[in-house]
Short mmCIF file of C-alpha atoms in Angstrom, two decimals:
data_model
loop_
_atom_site.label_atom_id
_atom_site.label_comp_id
_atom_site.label_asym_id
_atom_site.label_seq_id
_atom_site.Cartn_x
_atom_site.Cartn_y
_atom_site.Cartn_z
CA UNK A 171 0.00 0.00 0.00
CA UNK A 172 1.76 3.54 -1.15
CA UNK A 173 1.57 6.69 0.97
CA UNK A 174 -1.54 8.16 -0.62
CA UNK A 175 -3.12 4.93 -0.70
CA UNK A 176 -2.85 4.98 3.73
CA UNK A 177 -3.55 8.41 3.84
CA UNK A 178 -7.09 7.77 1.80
CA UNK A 179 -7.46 5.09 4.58
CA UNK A 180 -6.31 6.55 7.74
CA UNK A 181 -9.25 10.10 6.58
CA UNK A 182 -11.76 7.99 5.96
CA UNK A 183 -11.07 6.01 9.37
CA UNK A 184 -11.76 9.54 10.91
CA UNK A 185 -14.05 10.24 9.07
CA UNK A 186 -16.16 7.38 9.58
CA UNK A 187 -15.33 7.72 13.41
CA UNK A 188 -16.57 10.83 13.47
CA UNK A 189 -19.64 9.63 11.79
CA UNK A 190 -20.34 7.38 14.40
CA UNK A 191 -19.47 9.03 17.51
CA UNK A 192 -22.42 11.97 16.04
CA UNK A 193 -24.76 9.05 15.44
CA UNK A 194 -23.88 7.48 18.77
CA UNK A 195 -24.22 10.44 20.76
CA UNK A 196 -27.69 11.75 18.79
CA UNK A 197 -29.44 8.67 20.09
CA UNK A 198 -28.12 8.69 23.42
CA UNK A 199 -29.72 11.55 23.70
CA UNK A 200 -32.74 9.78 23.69
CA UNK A 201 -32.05 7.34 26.78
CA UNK A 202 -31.68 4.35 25.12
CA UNK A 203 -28.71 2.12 25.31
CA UNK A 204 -26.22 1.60 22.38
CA UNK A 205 -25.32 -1.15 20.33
CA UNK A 206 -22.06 -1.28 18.50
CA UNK A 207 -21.51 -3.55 15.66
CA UNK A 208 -17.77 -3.11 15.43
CA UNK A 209 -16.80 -5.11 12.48
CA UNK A 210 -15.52 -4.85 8.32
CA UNK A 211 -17.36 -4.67 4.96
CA UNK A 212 -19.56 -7.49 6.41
CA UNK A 213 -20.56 -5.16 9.48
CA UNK A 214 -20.51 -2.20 7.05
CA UNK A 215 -23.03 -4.05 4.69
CA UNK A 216 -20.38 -3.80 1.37
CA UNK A 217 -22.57 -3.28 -2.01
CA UNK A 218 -25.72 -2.76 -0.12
CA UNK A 219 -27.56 0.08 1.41
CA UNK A 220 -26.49 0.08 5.03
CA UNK A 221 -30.02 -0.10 6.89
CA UNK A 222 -30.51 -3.43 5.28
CA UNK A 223 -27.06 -4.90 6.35
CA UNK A 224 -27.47 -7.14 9.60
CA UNK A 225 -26.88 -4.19 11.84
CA UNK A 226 -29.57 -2.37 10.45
CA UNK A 227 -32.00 -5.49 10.46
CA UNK A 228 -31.51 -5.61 14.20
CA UNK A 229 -31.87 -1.96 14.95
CA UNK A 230 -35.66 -2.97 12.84
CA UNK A 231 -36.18 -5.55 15.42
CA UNK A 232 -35.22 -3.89 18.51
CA UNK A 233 -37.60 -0.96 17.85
CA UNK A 234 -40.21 -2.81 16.68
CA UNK A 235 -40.65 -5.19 19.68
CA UNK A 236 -39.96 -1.56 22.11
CA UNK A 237 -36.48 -2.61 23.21
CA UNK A 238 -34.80 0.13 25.35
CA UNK A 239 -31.53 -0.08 23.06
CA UNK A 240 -30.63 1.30 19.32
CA UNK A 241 -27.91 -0.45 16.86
CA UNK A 242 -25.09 1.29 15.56
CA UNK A 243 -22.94 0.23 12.51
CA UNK A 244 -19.41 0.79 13.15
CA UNK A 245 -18.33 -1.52 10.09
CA UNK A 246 -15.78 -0.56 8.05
CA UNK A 247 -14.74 -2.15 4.80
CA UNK A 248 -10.95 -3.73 4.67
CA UNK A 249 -10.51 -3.04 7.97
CA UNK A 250 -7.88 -5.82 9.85
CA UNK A 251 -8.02 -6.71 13.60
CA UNK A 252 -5.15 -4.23 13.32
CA UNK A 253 -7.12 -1.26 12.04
CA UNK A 254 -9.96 -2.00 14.66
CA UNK A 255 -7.39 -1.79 17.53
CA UNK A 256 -6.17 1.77 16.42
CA UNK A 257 -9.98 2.58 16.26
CA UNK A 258 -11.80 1.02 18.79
CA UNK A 259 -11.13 3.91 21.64
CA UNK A 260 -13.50 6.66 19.27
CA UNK A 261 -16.20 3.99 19.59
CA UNK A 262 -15.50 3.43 23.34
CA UNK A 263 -16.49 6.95 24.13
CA UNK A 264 -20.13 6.39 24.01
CA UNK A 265 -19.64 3.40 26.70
CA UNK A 266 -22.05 0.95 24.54
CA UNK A 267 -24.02 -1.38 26.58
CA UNK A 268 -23.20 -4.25 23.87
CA UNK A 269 -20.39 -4.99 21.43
CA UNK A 270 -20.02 -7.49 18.47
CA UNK A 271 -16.87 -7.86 17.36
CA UNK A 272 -16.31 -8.76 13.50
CA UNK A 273 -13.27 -8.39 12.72
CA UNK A 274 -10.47 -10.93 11.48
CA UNK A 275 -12.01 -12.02 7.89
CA UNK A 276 -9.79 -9.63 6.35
CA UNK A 277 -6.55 -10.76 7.74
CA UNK A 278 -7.31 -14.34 7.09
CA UNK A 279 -8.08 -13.02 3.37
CA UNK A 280 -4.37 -11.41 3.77
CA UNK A 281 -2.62 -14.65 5.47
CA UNK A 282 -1.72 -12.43 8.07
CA UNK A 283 0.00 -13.40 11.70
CA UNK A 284 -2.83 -16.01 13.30
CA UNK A 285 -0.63 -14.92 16.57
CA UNK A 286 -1.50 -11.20 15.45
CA UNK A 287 -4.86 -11.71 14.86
CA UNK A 288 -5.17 -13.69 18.39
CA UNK A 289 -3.54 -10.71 19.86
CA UNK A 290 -5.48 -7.79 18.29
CA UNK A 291 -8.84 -9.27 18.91
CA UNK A 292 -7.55 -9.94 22.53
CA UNK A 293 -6.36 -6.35 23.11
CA UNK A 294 -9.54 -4.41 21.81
CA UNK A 295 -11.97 -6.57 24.25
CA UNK A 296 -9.31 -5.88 27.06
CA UNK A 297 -9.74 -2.12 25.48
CA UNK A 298 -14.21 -2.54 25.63
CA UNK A 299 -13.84 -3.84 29.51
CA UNK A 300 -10.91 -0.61 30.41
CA UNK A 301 -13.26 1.84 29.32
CA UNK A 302 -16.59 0.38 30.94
CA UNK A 303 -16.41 -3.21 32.79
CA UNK A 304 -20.06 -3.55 31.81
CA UNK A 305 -19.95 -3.39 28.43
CA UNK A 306 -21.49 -6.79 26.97
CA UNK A 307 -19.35 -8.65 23.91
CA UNK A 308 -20.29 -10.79 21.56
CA UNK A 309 -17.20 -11.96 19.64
CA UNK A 310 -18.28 -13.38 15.75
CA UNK A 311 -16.24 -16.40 14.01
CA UNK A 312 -15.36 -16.80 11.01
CA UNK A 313 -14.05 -19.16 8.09
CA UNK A 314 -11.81 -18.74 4.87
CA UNK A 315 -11.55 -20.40 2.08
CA UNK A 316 -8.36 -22.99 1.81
CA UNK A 317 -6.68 -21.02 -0.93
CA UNK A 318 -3.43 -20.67 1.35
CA UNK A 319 -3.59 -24.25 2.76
CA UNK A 320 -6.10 -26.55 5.27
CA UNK A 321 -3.39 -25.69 8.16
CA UNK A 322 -4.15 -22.35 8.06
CA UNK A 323 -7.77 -22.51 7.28
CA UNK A 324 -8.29 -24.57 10.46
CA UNK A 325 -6.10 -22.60 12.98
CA UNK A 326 -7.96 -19.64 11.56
CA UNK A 327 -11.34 -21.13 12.34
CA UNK A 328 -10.13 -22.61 15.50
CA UNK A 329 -8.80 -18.75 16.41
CA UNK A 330 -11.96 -17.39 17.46
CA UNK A 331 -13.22 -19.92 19.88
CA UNK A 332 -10.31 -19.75 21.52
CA UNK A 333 -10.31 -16.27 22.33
CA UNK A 334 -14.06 -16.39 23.24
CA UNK A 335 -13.05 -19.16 25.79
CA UNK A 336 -10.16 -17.03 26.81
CA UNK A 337 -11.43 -13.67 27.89
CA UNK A 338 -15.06 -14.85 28.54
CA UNK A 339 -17.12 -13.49 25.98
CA UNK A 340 -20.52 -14.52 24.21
CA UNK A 341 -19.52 -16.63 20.62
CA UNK A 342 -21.31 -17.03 17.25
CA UNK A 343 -19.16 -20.05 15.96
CA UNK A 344 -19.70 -18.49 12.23
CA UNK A 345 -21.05 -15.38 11.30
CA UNK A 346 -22.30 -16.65 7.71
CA UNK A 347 -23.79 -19.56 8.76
CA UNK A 348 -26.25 -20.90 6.04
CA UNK A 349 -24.63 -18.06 4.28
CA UNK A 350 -21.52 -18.17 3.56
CA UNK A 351 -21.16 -20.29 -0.08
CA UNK A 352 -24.52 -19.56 -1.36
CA UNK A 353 -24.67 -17.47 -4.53
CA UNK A 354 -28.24 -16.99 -3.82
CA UNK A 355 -27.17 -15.36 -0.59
CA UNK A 356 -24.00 -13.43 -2.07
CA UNK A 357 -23.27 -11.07 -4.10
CA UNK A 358 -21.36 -11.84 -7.47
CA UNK A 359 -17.50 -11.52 -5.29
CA UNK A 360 -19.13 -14.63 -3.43
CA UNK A 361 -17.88 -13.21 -0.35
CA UNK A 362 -20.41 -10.48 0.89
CA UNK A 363 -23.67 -11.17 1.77
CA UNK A 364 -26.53 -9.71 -0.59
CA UNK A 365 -29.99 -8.25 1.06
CA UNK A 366 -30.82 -11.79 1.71
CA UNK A 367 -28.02 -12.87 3.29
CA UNK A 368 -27.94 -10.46 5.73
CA UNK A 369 -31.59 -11.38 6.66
CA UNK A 370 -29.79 -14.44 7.91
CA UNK A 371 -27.02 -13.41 9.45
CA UNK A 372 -29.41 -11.17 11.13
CA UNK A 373 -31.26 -13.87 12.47
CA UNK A 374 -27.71 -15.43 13.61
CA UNK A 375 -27.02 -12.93 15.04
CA UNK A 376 -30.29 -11.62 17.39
CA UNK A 377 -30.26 -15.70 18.79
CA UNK A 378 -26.66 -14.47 20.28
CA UNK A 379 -27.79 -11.22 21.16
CA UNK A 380 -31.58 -11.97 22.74
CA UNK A 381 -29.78 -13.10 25.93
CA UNK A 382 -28.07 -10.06 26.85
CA UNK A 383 -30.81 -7.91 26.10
#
């Protein structure tokens, strides 16, 4: 990546932090608690409008059935566990009552450091409980496909669960379950999920979420 190329990525970091501290703090105004999807392009709903990515489905469902909370989308697309570890703190300073992290797709895409991504992941949720010990987590899994080898396709897929199991946090084995290899459910890259995918990983993801409510 040249110089111009991380500049374009570190503004528009900002920028969308920015974004989403305004959006975080509008609806706190209104006494409900926040929920921060924290994730990449799958968070961010890539090639989609972004109030029907999964994050948006949920914010649907939590108004409709009179929930005292509100969703926001902090997804952001290429972002590595990396990235979200030099952003997390502009999302901790609206204290969310709730946060799913999605993030590690994009390094497993890369065939970056599995001891990395272990680390980073490890590091924001020790970042969520610093800046508010009640924050609730929900930490999502996810799967590659074996284009650099079954070894590291498995420890990547075994990654997550262990640092669920490690620091203690709520665990959706696989984001894009029943997703995830559909090209009904994808859009033509075969990685993203298309409007009806994300119904389902909506659905994945409020049978996770329903308990902490």
């Amino acid at each position: 990546m040249n110089f111009k190329q991380e500049m374009f990525r570190t503004l528009t970091s900002v920028l969308v932090s920015i974004t989403l501290i305004s959006s975080i703090l509008t609806k706190t105004q209104n006494e409900k608690q926040t929920i921060v999807f924290f994730g990449d392009s799958i968070t961010a709903g890539y090639g989609i409008a972004t109030e029907n990515a999964f994050p948006g489905l949920i914010d649907e469902k939590l108004q409709s059935e009179g929930l005292n909370y509100t969703a926001v989308n902090a997804g952001l697309s290429g972002e590595t566990s990396m990235g979200g570890l030099n952003r997390i703190d502009w999302v901790l300073r609206s204290k969310p009552a709730i946060l799913m992290l999605e993030l590690g797709g994009n390094d497993g895409l890369r065939g970056l450091s599995l001891e990395e991504t272990e680390k980073n992941l490890k590091a924001i949720i020790d970042k969520v409980r610093a800046a508010n010990a009640d924050t609730k987590i929900i930490l999502a899994g996810m799967q590659i496909p074996p284009n650099l080898g079954q070894d590291y396709t498995t420890q990547f897929k075994n990654l997550f669960p262990k640092v669920a199991k490690d620091k203690g946090v709520a665990f959706i084995p696989f984001l894009l379950e029943n997703v995830g290899g559909d090209k009904s459910l994808n859009l033509s890259d075969g990685i993203h999920p298309n409007e009806e995918g994300h119904k389902i990983v909506a659905e994945t993801v409020w049978e996770a979420l329903k308990p902490l409510l």
